[in-house]
Amino acid sequence: MVIEHGGVVFGSAYDEKFMPRQIYVTNINDLQKLRGSKYVTSDTQNTFPKVKKFLEEGKIVLYTGVPCQIGGLKKDYDNLYTIDIICHGVPSQKIFKKGEKWIKKLEFYI
Ligand SMILES: Cc1cc2nc3c(=O)[nH]c(=O)nc-3n(C[C@H](O)[C@H](O)[C@H](O)COP(=O)(O)OP(=O)(O)OC[C@H]3O[C@@H](n4cnc5c(N)ncnc54)[C@H](O)[C@@H]3O)c2cc1C
């Protein structure tokens, strides 16, 4: 609905290095990238200033993320909608990277 009304949807998508990043989409087909749980911290990058810019242009913005990301957004705008997913905690990207190296080493021994 947000996209059908010319709005912008922010959420978590994997980048080319398989790390989750907060991105925005304006096309219904691109929503697929945001679907599914990524069990690593999704880098918010510079999405918050982008949200502000879109809101001030009068666009509807839907921002989805873990509760601490949503907690960091100012809710002073009527055109801002947020969804915080149920989250017991998020492992850091550093841990994920270390795990990746460990798995590769393990493969060497198998
Ligand atoms: C780190 C983490 C912890 C979770 N802990 C719990 C829990 O304790 N209990 C429980 O019942 N469920 C937990 N979940 C599951 C989560 O609540 C599900 O993603 C959600 O229920 C699926 O909702 P949906 O059907 O709308 O999925 P979808 O329509 O597929 O939407 C998934 C949404 O999650 C967002 N998202 C995915 N990964 C991340 C991420 N790493 N950071 C920020 N946003 C992200 C996407 O942008 C998307 O908007 C956890 C998920 C994650 C990523």
PDB file of N, CA, C and O in Angstrom, residues 5-81:
ATOM      1  N   HIS A   5       1.045   4.120  -2.975  1.00  0.00           N
ATOM      2  CA  HIS A   5       0.773   5.545  -2.730  1.00  0.00           C
ATOM      3  C   HIS A   5       2.014   6.413  -2.951  1.00  0.00           C
ATOM      4  O   HIS A   5       2.116   7.519  -2.428  1.00  0.00           O
ATOM      5  N   GLY A   6       2.999   5.859  -3.683  1.00  0.00           N
ATOM      6  CA  GLY A   6       4.198   6.643  -4.019  1.00  0.00           C
ATOM      7  C   GLY A   6       5.213   6.712  -2.900  1.00  0.00           C
ATOM      8  O   GLY A   6       6.133   7.540  -2.932  1.00  0.00           O
ATOM      9  N   GLY A   7       5.053   5.846  -1.897  1.00  0.00           N
ATOM     10  CA  GLY A   7       5.939   5.894  -0.738  1.00  0.00           C
ATOM     11  C   GLY A   7       7.175   5.018  -0.865  1.00  0.00           C
ATOM     12  O   GLY A   7       7.441   4.420  -1.906  1.00  0.00           O
ATOM     13  N   VAL A   8       7.915   4.963   0.248  1.00  0.00           N
ATOM     14  CA  VAL A   8       9.213   4.310   0.286  1.00  0.00           C
ATOM     15  C   VAL A   8       9.226   3.314   1.453  1.00  0.00           C
ATOM     16  O   VAL A   8       8.758   3.650   2.540  1.00  0.00           O
ATOM     17  N   VAL A   9       9.756   2.100   1.205  1.00  0.00           N
ATOM     18  CA  VAL A   9       9.814   1.087   2.273  1.00  0.00           C
ATOM     19  C   VAL A   9      11.273   0.752   2.585  1.00  0.00           C
ATOM     20  O   VAL A   9      12.032   0.387   1.693  1.00  0.00           O
ATOM     21  N   PHE A  10      11.623   0.888   3.858  1.00  0.00           N
ATOM     22  CA  PHE A  10      12.979   0.550   4.314  1.00  0.00           C
ATOM     23  C   PHE A  10      12.954  -0.795   5.032  1.00  0.00           C
ATOM     24  O   PHE A  10      12.021  -1.095   5.779  1.00  0.00           O
ATOM     25  N   GLY A  11      13.989  -1.592   4.827  1.00  0.00           N
ATOM     26  CA  GLY A  11      14.101  -2.871   5.527  1.00  0.00           C
ATOM     27  C   GLY A  11      15.476  -3.467   5.288  1.00  0.00           C
ATOM     28  O   GLY A  11      16.346  -2.844   4.673  1.00  0.00           O
ATOM     29  N   SER A  12      15.635  -4.694   5.759  1.00  0.00           N
ATOM     30  CA  SER A  12      16.948  -5.334   5.716  1.00  0.00           C
ATOM     31  C   SER A  12      17.105  -6.251   4.493  1.00  0.00           C
ATOM     32  O   SER A  12      16.264  -7.113   4.259  1.00  0.00           O
ATOM     33  N   ALA A  13      18.214  -6.043   3.780  1.00  0.00           N
ATOM     34  CA  ALA A  13      18.512  -6.888   2.601  1.00  0.00           C
ATOM     35  C   ALA A  13      19.989  -7.264   2.637  1.00  0.00           C
ATOM     36  O   ALA A  13      20.808  -6.514   3.179  1.00  0.00           O
ATOM     37  N   TYR A  14      20.329  -8.422   2.079  1.00  0.00           N
ATOM     38  CA  TYR A  14      21.742  -8.810   1.998  1.00  0.00           C
ATOM     39  C   TYR A  14      22.444  -7.997   0.919  1.00  0.00           C
ATOM     40  O   TYR A  14      21.877  -7.761  -0.146  1.00  0.00           O
ATOM     41  N   ASP A  15      23.704  -7.594   1.219  1.00  0.00           N
ATOM     42  CA  ASP A  15      24.506  -6.952   0.169  1.00  0.00           C
ATOM     43  C   ASP A  15      25.303  -8.026  -0.583  1.00  0.00           C
ATOM     44  O   ASP A  15      25.117  -9.219  -0.338  1.00  0.00           O
ATOM     45  N   GLU A  16      26.213  -7.594  -1.460  1.00  0.00           N
ATOM     46  CA  GLU A  16      26.962  -8.546  -2.300  1.00  0.00           C
ATOM     47  C   GLU A  16      27.898  -9.434  -1.478  1.00  0.00           C
ATOM     48  O   GLU A  16      28.316 -10.488  -1.919  1.00  0.00           O
ATOM     49  N   LYS A  17      28.230  -8.985  -0.220  1.00  0.00           N
ATOM     50  CA  LYS A  17      29.098  -9.812   0.657  1.00  0.00           C
ATOM     51  C   LYS A  17      28.269 -10.642   1.628  1.00  0.00           C
ATOM     52  O   LYS A  17      28.771 -11.111   2.640  1.00  0.00           O
ATOM     53  N   PHE A  18      26.984 -10.742   1.378  1.00  0.00           N
ATOM     54  CA  PHE A  18      26.055 -11.519   2.192  1.00  0.00           C
ATOM     55  C   PHE A  18      25.918 -10.940   3.606  1.00  0.00           C
ATOM     56  O   PHE A  18      25.739 -11.650   4.579  1.00  0.00           O
ATOM     57  N   MET A  19      26.065  -9.617   3.733  1.00  0.00           N
ATOM     58  CA  MET A  19      25.858  -8.955   5.021  1.00  0.00           C
ATOM     59  C   MET A  19      24.579  -8.124   4.922  1.00  0.00           C
ATOM     60  O   MET A  19      24.364  -7.433   3.921  1.00  0.00           O
ATOM     61  N   PRO A  20      23.742  -8.176   5.967  1.00  0.00           N
ATOM     62  CA  PRO A  20      22.502  -7.394   5.907  1.00  0.00           C
ATOM     63  C   PRO A  20      22.729  -5.891   6.071  1.00  0.00           C
ATOM     64  O   PRO A  20      23.539  -5.472   6.899  1.00  0.00           O
ATOM     65  N   ARG A  21      22.051  -5.138   5.261  1.00  0.00           N
ATOM     66  CA  ARG A  21      22.105  -3.663   5.309  1.00  0.00           C
ATOM     67  C   ARG A  21      20.681  -3.147   5.210  1.00  0.00           C
ATOM     68  O   ARG A  21      19.875  -3.719   4.482  1.00  0.00           O
ATOM     69  N   GLN A  22      20.409  -2.013   5.897  1.00  0.00           N
ATOM     70  CA  GLN A  22      19.101  -1.377   5.746  1.00  0.00           C
ATOM     71  C   GLN A  22      19.112  -0.627   4.415  1.00  0.00           C
ATOM     72  O   GLN A  22      20.013   0.168   4.157  1.00  0.00           O
ATOM     73  N   ILE A  23      18.139  -0.933   3.595  1.00  0.00           N
ATOM     74  CA  ILE A  23      18.038  -0.261   2.298  1.00  0.00           C
ATOM     75  C   ILE A  23      16.591   0.230   2.129  1.00  0.00           C
ATOM     76  O   ILE A  23      15.741  -0.101   2.950  1.00  0.00           O
ATOM     77  N   TYR A  24      16.333   0.969   1.058  1.00  0.00           N
ATOM     78  CA  TYR A  24      14.938   1.324   0.778  1.00  0.00           C
ATOM     79  C   TYR A  24      14.554   0.860  -0.609  1.00  0.00           C
ATOM     80  O   TYR A  24      15.407   0.733  -1.489  1.00  0.00           O
ATOM     81  N   VAL A  25      13.273   0.558  -0.769  1.00  0.00           N
ATOM     82  CA  VAL A  25      12.760   0.175  -2.080  1.00  0.00           C
ATOM     83  C   VAL A  25      11.522   1.018  -2.398  1.00  0.00           C
ATOM     84  O   VAL A  25      10.797   1.438  -1.491  1.00  0.00           O
ATOM     85  N   THR A  26      11.332   1.231  -3.692  1.00  0.00           N
ATOM     86  CA  THR A  26      10.177   2.021  -4.137  1.00  0.00           C
ATOM     87  C   THR A  26       9.360   1.235  -5.160  1.00  0.00           C
ATOM     88  O   THR A  26       8.461   1.779  -5.785  1.00  0.00           O
ATOM     89  N   ASN A  27       9.756  -0.047  -5.328  1.00  0.00           N
ATOM     90  CA  ASN A  27       9.144  -0.869  -6.359  1.00  0.00           C
ATOM     91  C   ASN A  27       8.621  -2.147  -5.707  1.00  0.00           C
ATOM     92  O   ASN A  27       9.344  -2.768  -4.916  1.00  0.00           O
ATOM     93  N   ILE A  28       7.409  -2.539  -6.021  1.00  0.00           N
ATOM     94  CA  ILE A  28       6.804  -3.709  -5.370  1.00  0.00           C
ATOM     95  C   ILE A  28       7.661  -4.966  -5.567  1.00  0.00           C
ATOM     96  O   ILE A  28       7.843  -5.740  -4.624  1.00  0.00           O
ATOM     97  N   ASN A  29       8.237  -5.159  -6.745  1.00  0.00           N
ATOM     98  CA  ASN A  29       9.064  -6.353  -6.994  1.00  0.00           C
ATOM     99  C   ASN A  29      10.284  -6.416  -6.076  1.00  0.00           C
ATOM    100  O   ASN A  29      10.739  -7.492  -5.717  1.00  0.00           O
ATOM    101  N   ASP A  30      10.819  -5.252  -5.685  1.00  0.00           N
ATOM    102  CA  ASP A  30      12.017  -5.215  -4.827  1.00  0.00           C
ATOM    103  C   ASP A  30      11.713  -5.546  -3.365  1.00  0.00           C
ATOM    104  O   ASP A  30      12.642  -5.754  -2.573  1.00  0.00           O
ATOM    105  N   LEU A  31      10.440  -5.591  -2.994  1.00  0.00           N
ATOM    106  CA  LEU A  31      10.085  -5.919  -1.599  1.00  0.00           C
ATOM    107  C   LEU A  31      10.624  -7.290  -1.199  1.00  0.00           C
ATOM    108  O   LEU A  31      10.931  -7.531  -0.038  1.00  0.00           O
ATOM    109  N   GLN A  32      10.748  -8.165  -2.194  1.00  0.00           N
ATOM    110  CA  GLN A  32      11.254  -9.520  -1.968  1.00  0.00           C
ATOM    111  C   GLN A  32      12.610  -9.504  -1.241  1.00  0.00           C
ATOM    112  O   GLN A  32      12.866 -10.338  -0.386  1.00  0.00           O
ATOM    113  N   LYS A  33      13.455  -8.526  -1.577  1.00  0.00           N
ATOM    114  CA  LYS A  33      14.790  -8.434  -0.965  1.00  0.00           C
ATOM    115  C   LYS A  33      14.710  -8.263   0.550  1.00  0.00           C
ATOM    116  O   LYS A  33      15.614  -8.626   1.279  1.00  0.00           O
ATOM    117  N   LEU A  34      13.638  -7.633   1.020  1.00  0.00           N
ATOM    118  CA  LEU A  34      13.529  -7.304   2.448  1.00  0.00           C
ATOM    119  C   LEU A  34      12.940  -8.447   3.264  1.00  0.00           C
ATOM    120  O   LEU A  34      12.994  -8.431   4.488  1.00  0.00           O
ATOM    121  N   ARG A  35      12.356  -9.433   2.555  1.00  0.00           N
ATOM    122  CA  ARG A  35      11.647 -10.491   3.284  1.00  0.00           C
ATOM    123  C   ARG A  35      12.617 -11.453   3.962  1.00  0.00           C
ATOM    124  O   ARG A  35      13.734 -11.648   3.508  1.00  0.00           O
ATOM    125  N   GLY A  36      12.158 -12.061   5.031  1.00  0.00           N
ATOM    126  CA  GLY A  36      12.929 -13.106   5.717  1.00  0.00           C
ATOM    127  C   GLY A  36      13.834 -12.536   6.791  1.00  0.00           C
ATOM    128  O   GLY A  36      14.292 -11.390   6.709  1.00  0.00           O
ATOM    129  N   SER A  37      14.086 -13.346   7.822  1.00  0.00           N
ATOM    130  CA  SER A  37      14.942 -12.922   8.940  1.00  0.00           C
ATOM    131  C   SER A  37      16.408 -13.094   8.584  1.00  0.00           C
ATOM    132  O   SER A  37      16.799 -14.111   8.041  1.00  0.00           O
ATOM    133  N   LYS A  38      17.188 -12.046   8.886  1.00  0.00           N
ATOM    134  CA  LYS A  38      18.640 -12.141   8.748  1.00  0.00           C
ATOM    135  C   LYS A  38      19.166 -12.069  10.171  1.00  0.00           C
ATOM    136  O   LYS A  38      19.041 -11.025  10.812  1.00  0.00           O
ATOM    137  N   TYR A  39      19.759 -13.140  10.668  1.00  0.00           N
ATOM    138  CA  TYR A  39      20.125 -13.207  12.086  1.00  0.00           C
ATOM    139  C   TYR A  39      21.497 -12.610  12.379  1.00  0.00           C
ATOM    140  O   TYR A  39      22.315 -13.186  13.068  1.00  0.00           O
ATOM    141  N   VAL A  40      21.746 -11.443  11.807  1.00  0.00           N
ATOM    142  CA  VAL A  40      22.958 -10.666  12.042  1.00  0.00           C
ATOM    143  C   VAL A  40      22.528  -9.199  12.043  1.00  0.00           C
ATOM    144  O   VAL A  40      21.548  -8.850  11.385  1.00  0.00           O
ATOM    145  N   THR A  41      23.286  -8.344  12.762  1.00  0.00           N
ATOM    146  CA  THR A  41      22.940  -6.916  12.775  1.00  0.00           C
ATOM    147  C   THR A  41      22.876  -6.367  11.356  1.00  0.00           C
ATOM    148  O   THR A  41      23.799  -6.548  10.572  1.00  0.00           O
ATOM    149  N   SER A  42      21.777  -5.705  11.067  1.00  0.00           N
ATOM    150  CA  SER A  42      21.595  -5.092   9.760  1.00  0.00           C
ATOM    151  C   SER A  42      22.053  -3.632   9.863  1.00  0.00           C
ATOM    152  O   SER A  42      21.472  -2.852  10.613  1.00  0.00           O
ATOM    153  N   ASP A  43      23.112  -3.307   9.140  1.00  0.00           N
ATOM    154  CA  ASP A  43      23.716  -1.965   9.217  1.00  0.00           C
ATOM    155  C   ASP A  43      22.702  -0.907   8.755  1.00  0.00           C
ATOM    156  O   ASP A  43      22.202  -0.992   7.629  1.00  0.00           O
ATOM    157  N   THR A  44      22.459   0.084   9.617  1.00  0.00           N
ATOM    158  CA  THR A  44      21.475   1.123   9.243  1.00  0.00           C
ATOM    159  C   THR A  44      22.043   2.097   8.202  1.00  0.00           C
ATOM    160  O   THR A  44      21.288   2.877   7.619  1.00  0.00           O
ATOM    161  N   GLN A  45      23.369   2.036   8.002  1.00  0.00           N
ATOM    162  CA  GLN A  45      24.046   2.910   7.042  1.00  0.00           C
ATOM    163  C   GLN A  45      23.575   4.350   7.237  1.00  0.00           C
ATOM    164  O   GLN A  45      23.458   4.804   8.359  1.00  0.00           O
ATOM    165  N   ASN A  46      23.268   5.048   6.164  1.00  0.00           N
ATOM    166  CA  ASN A  46      22.813   6.441   6.294  1.00  0.00           C
ATOM    167  C   ASN A  46      21.298   6.533   6.049  1.00  0.00           C
ATOM    168  O   ASN A  46      20.808   7.507   5.488  1.00  0.00           O
ATOM    169  N   THR A  47      20.569   5.484   6.489  1.00  0.00           N
ATOM    170  CA  THR A  47      19.135   5.467   6.164  1.00  0.00           C
ATOM    171  C   THR A  47      18.337   6.522   6.938  1.00  0.00           C
ATOM    172  O   THR A  47      17.332   7.014   6.427  1.00  0.00           O
ATOM    173  N   PHE A  48      18.775   6.875   8.169  1.00  0.00           N
ATOM    174  CA  PHE A  48      17.953   7.804   8.942  1.00  0.00           C
ATOM    175  C   PHE A  48      17.851   9.194   8.282  1.00  0.00           C
ATOM    176  O   PHE A  48      16.745   9.728   8.145  1.00  0.00           O
ATOM    177  N   PRO A  49      18.969   9.781   7.820  1.00  0.00           N
ATOM    178  CA  PRO A  49      18.831  11.060   7.105  1.00  0.00           C
ATOM    179  C   PRO A  49      17.985  10.932   5.837  1.00  0.00           C
ATOM    180  O   PRO A  49      17.266  11.861   5.470  1.00  0.00           O
ATOM    181  N   LYS A  50      18.073   9.738   5.202  1.00  0.00           N
ATOM    182  CA  LYS A  50      17.269   9.532   3.979  1.00  0.00           C
ATOM    183  C   LYS A  50      15.783   9.517   4.342  1.00  0.00           C
ATOM    184  O   LYS A  50      14.949  10.073   3.617  1.00  0.00           O
ATOM    185  N   VAL A  51      15.454   8.868   5.464  1.00  0.00           N
ATOM    186  CA  VAL A  51      14.058   8.833   5.924  1.00  0.00           C
ATOM    187  C   VAL A  51      13.564  10.270   6.096  1.00  0.00           C
ATOM    188  O   VAL A  51      12.499  10.649   5.599  1.00  0.00           O
ATOM    189  N   LYS A  52      14.375  11.089   6.765  1.00  0.00           N
ATOM    190  CA  LYS A  52      14.000  12.485   7.039  1.00  0.00           C
ATOM    191  C   LYS A  52      13.720  13.240   5.733  1.00  0.00           C
ATOM    192  O   LYS A  52      12.719  13.952   5.612  1.00  0.00           O
ATOM    193  N   LYS A  53      14.607  13.016   4.767  1.00  0.00           N
ATOM    194  CA  LYS A  53      14.481  13.704   3.476  1.00  0.00           C
ATOM    195  C   LYS A  53      13.156  13.323   2.803  1.00  0.00           C
ATOM    196  O   LYS A  53      12.393  14.194   2.368  1.00  0.00           O
ATOM    197  N   PHE A  54      12.872  12.006   2.751  1.00  0.00           N
ATOM    198  CA  PHE A  54      11.629  11.544   2.111  1.00  0.00           C
ATOM    199  C   PHE A  54      10.401  12.094   2.850  1.00  0.00           C
ATOM    200  O   PHE A  54       9.425  12.504   2.216  1.00  0.00           O
ATOM    201  N   LEU A  55      10.473  12.104   4.193  1.00  0.00           N
ATOM    202  CA  LEU A  55       9.328  12.584   4.979  1.00  0.00           C
ATOM    203  C   LEU A  55       9.079  14.067   4.699  1.00  0.00           C
ATOM    204  O   LEU A  55       7.928  14.495   4.540  1.00  0.00           O
ATOM    205  N   GLU A  56      10.175  14.822   4.612  1.00  0.00           N
ATOM    206  CA  GLU A  56      10.025  16.260   4.381  1.00  0.00           C
ATOM    207  C   GLU A  56       9.583  16.584   2.959  1.00  0.00           C
ATOM    208  O   GLU A  56       9.016  17.635   2.701  1.00  0.00           O
ATOM    209  N   GLU A  57       9.801  15.618   2.065  1.00  0.00           N
ATOM    210  CA  GLU A  57       9.261  15.765   0.691  1.00  0.00           C
ATOM    211  C   GLU A  57       7.784  15.399   0.651  1.00  0.00           C
ATOM    212  O   GLU A  57       7.145  15.442  -0.394  1.00  0.00           O
ATOM    213  N   GLY A  58       7.242  14.936   1.792  1.00  0.00           N
ATOM    214  CA  GLY A  58       5.817  14.593   1.874  1.00  0.00           C
ATOM    215  C   GLY A  58       5.504  13.149   1.508  1.00  0.00           C
ATOM    216  O   GLY A  58       4.336  12.777   1.386  1.00  0.00           O
ATOM    217  N   LYS A  59       6.557  12.329   1.335  1.00  0.00           N
ATOM    218  CA  LYS A  59       6.321  10.922   0.966  1.00  0.00           C
ATOM    219  C   LYS A  59       5.961  10.105   2.210  1.00  0.00           C
ATOM    220  O   LYS A  59       6.393  10.430   3.319  1.00  0.00           O
ATOM    221  N   ILE A  60       5.195   9.033   1.981  1.00  0.00           N
ATOM    222  CA  ILE A  60       4.928   8.099   3.079  1.00  0.00           C
ATOM    223  C   ILE A  60       6.148   7.209   3.205  1.00  0.00           C
ATOM    224  O   ILE A  60       6.663   6.724   2.190  1.00  0.00           O
ATOM    225  N   VAL A  61       6.609   7.000   4.435  1.00  0.00           N
ATOM    226  CA  VAL A  61       7.759   6.123   4.668  1.00  0.00           C
ATOM    227  C   VAL A  61       7.354   5.015   5.644  1.00  0.00           C
ATOM    228  O   VAL A  61       6.746   5.286   6.685  1.00  0.00           O
ATOM    229  N   LEU A  62       7.689   3.770   5.270  1.00  0.00           N
ATOM    230  CA  LEU A  62       7.529   2.636   6.179  1.00  0.00           C
ATOM    231  C   LEU A  62       8.926   2.116   6.470  1.00  0.00           C
ATOM    232  O   LEU A  62       9.663   1.759   5.544  1.00  0.00           O
ATOM    233  N   TYR A  63       9.315   2.117   7.758  1.00  0.00           N
ATOM    234  CA  TYR A  63      10.646   1.633   8.143  1.00  0.00           C
ATOM    235  C   TYR A  63      10.470   0.387   8.987  1.00  0.00           C
ATOM    236  O   TYR A  63       9.822   0.410  10.021  1.00  0.00           O
ATOM    237  N   THR A  64      11.031  -0.741   8.530  1.00  0.00           N
ATOM    238  CA  THR A  64      10.969  -1.971   9.315  1.00  0.00           C
ATOM    239  C   THR A  64      12.364  -2.284   9.836  1.00  0.00           C
ATOM    240  O   THR A  64      13.353  -2.067   9.145  1.00  0.00           O
ATOM    241  N   GLY A  65      12.407  -2.790  11.060  1.00  0.00           N
ATOM    242  CA  GLY A  65      13.710  -3.133  11.634  1.00  0.00           C
ATOM    243  C   GLY A  65      13.545  -3.730  13.011  1.00  0.00           C
ATOM    244  O   GLY A  65      12.418  -3.961  13.476  1.00  0.00           O
ATOM    245  N   VAL A  66      14.666  -3.977  13.660  1.00  0.00           N
ATOM    246  CA  VAL A  66      14.613  -4.491  15.034  1.00  0.00           C
ATOM    247  C   VAL A  66      14.217  -3.328  15.965  1.00  0.00           C
ATOM    248  O   VAL A  66      14.387  -2.163  15.602  1.00  0.00           O
ATOM    249  N   PRO A  67      13.675  -3.623  17.148  1.00  0.00           N
ATOM    250  CA  PRO A  67      13.136  -2.553  18.008  1.00  0.00           C
ATOM    251  C   PRO A  67      14.131  -1.434  18.317  1.00  0.00           C
ATOM    252  O   PRO A  67      13.738  -0.263  18.387  1.00  0.00           O
ATOM    253  N   CYS A  68      15.440  -1.757  18.472  1.00  0.00           N
ATOM    254  CA  CYS A  68      16.378  -0.667  18.809  1.00  0.00           C
ATOM    255  C   CYS A  68      16.589   0.264  17.616  1.00  0.00           C
ATOM    256  O   CYS A  68      16.840   1.457  17.815  1.00  0.00           O
ATOM    257  N   GLN A  69      16.456  -0.258  16.391  1.00  0.00           N
ATOM    258  CA  GLN A  69      16.561   0.634  15.223  1.00  0.00           C
ATOM    259  C   GLN A  69      15.336   1.551  15.171  1.00  0.00           C
ATOM    260  O   GLN A  69      15.456   2.755  14.938  1.00  0.00           O
ATOM    261  N   ILE A  70      14.172   0.962  15.405  1.00  0.00           N
ATOM    262  CA  ILE A  70      12.941   1.762  15.359  1.00  0.00           C
ATOM    263  C   ILE A  70      12.949   2.796  16.500  1.00  0.00           C
ATOM    264  O   ILE A  70      12.520   3.936  16.325  1.00  0.00           O
ATOM    265  N   GLY A  71      13.515   2.380  17.655  1.00  0.00           N
ATOM    266  CA  GLY A  71      13.617   3.301  18.801  1.00  0.00           C
ATOM    267  C   GLY A  71      14.453   4.529  18.471  1.00  0.00           C
ATOM    268  O   GLY A  71      14.292   5.583  19.084  1.00  0.00           O
ATOM    269  N   GLY A  72      15.369   4.392  17.507  1.00  0.00           N
ATOM    270  CA  GLY A  72      16.245   5.504  17.154  1.00  0.00           C
ATOM    271  C   GLY A  72      15.629   6.499  16.180  1.00  0.00           C
ATOM    272  O   GLY A  72      16.219   7.533  15.899  1.00  0.00           O
ATOM    273  N   LEU A  73      14.440   6.185  15.676  1.00  0.00           N
ATOM    274  CA  LEU A  73      13.785   7.095  14.716  1.00  0.00           C
ATOM    275  C   LEU A  73      12.849   8.052  15.457  1.00  0.00           C
ATOM    276  O   LEU A  73      12.070   7.608  16.291  1.00  0.00           O
ATOM    277  N   LYS A  74      12.903   9.321  15.123  1.00  0.00           N
ATOM    278  CA  LYS A  74      11.972  10.292  15.726  1.00  0.00           C
ATOM    279  C   LYS A  74      10.601  10.077  15.128  1.00  0.00           C
ATOM    280  O   LYS A  74      10.472   9.965  13.912  1.00  0.00           O
ATOM    281  N   LYS A  75       9.576  10.012  15.964  1.00  0.00           N
ATOM    282  CA  LYS A  75       8.232   9.714  15.444  1.00  0.00           C
ATOM    283  C   LYS A  75       7.391  11.002  15.297  1.00  0.00           C
ATOM    284  O   LYS A  75       6.212  10.989  15.531  1.00  0.00           O
ATOM    285  N   ASP A  76       8.064  12.104  14.920  1.00  0.00           N
ATOM    286  CA  ASP A  76       7.357  13.399  14.867  1.00  0.00           C
ATOM    287  C   ASP A  76       6.620  13.626  13.558  1.00  0.00           C
ATOM    288  O   ASP A  76       6.183  14.731  13.282  1.00  0.00           O
ATOM    289  N   TYR A  77       6.517  12.628  12.710  1.00  0.00           N
ATOM    290  CA  TYR A  77       5.929  12.832  11.378  1.00  0.00           C
ATOM    291  C   TYR A  77       4.688  11.955  11.204  1.00  0.00           C
ATOM    292  O   TYR A  77       4.737  10.761  11.490  1.00  0.00           O
ATOM    293  N   ASP A  78       3.611  12.535  10.686  1.00  0.00           N
ATOM    294  CA  ASP A  78       2.384  11.759  10.452  1.00  0.00           C
ATOM    295  C   ASP A  78       2.552  10.779   9.303  1.00  0.00           C
ATOM    296  O   ASP A  78       1.811   9.810   9.203  1.00  0.00           O
ATOM    297  N   ASN A  79       3.494  11.052   8.391  1.00  0.00           N
ATOM    298  CA  ASN A  79       3.674  10.179   7.226  1.00  0.00           C
ATOM    299  C   ASN A  79       4.718   9.081   7.466  1.00  0.00           C
ATOM    300  O   ASN A  79       5.112   8.394   6.536  1.00  0.00           O
ATOM    301  N   LEU A  80       5.173   8.928   8.722  1.00  0.00           N
ATOM    302  CA  LEU A  80       6.129   7.858   9.036  1.00  0.00           C
ATOM    303  C   LEU A  80       5.416   6.696   9.728  1.00  0.00           C
ATOM    304  O   LEU A  80       4.726   6.883  10.735  1.00  0.00           O
ATOM    305  N   TYR A  81       5.581   5.505   9.142  1.00  0.00           N
ATOM    306  CA  TYR A  81       5.047   4.272   9.736  1.00  0.00           C
ATOM    307  C   TYR A  81       6.238   3.370  10.068  1.00  0.00           C
ATOM    308  O   TYR A  81       7.200   3.322   9.295  1.00  0.00           O
TER     309      TYR A  81
END
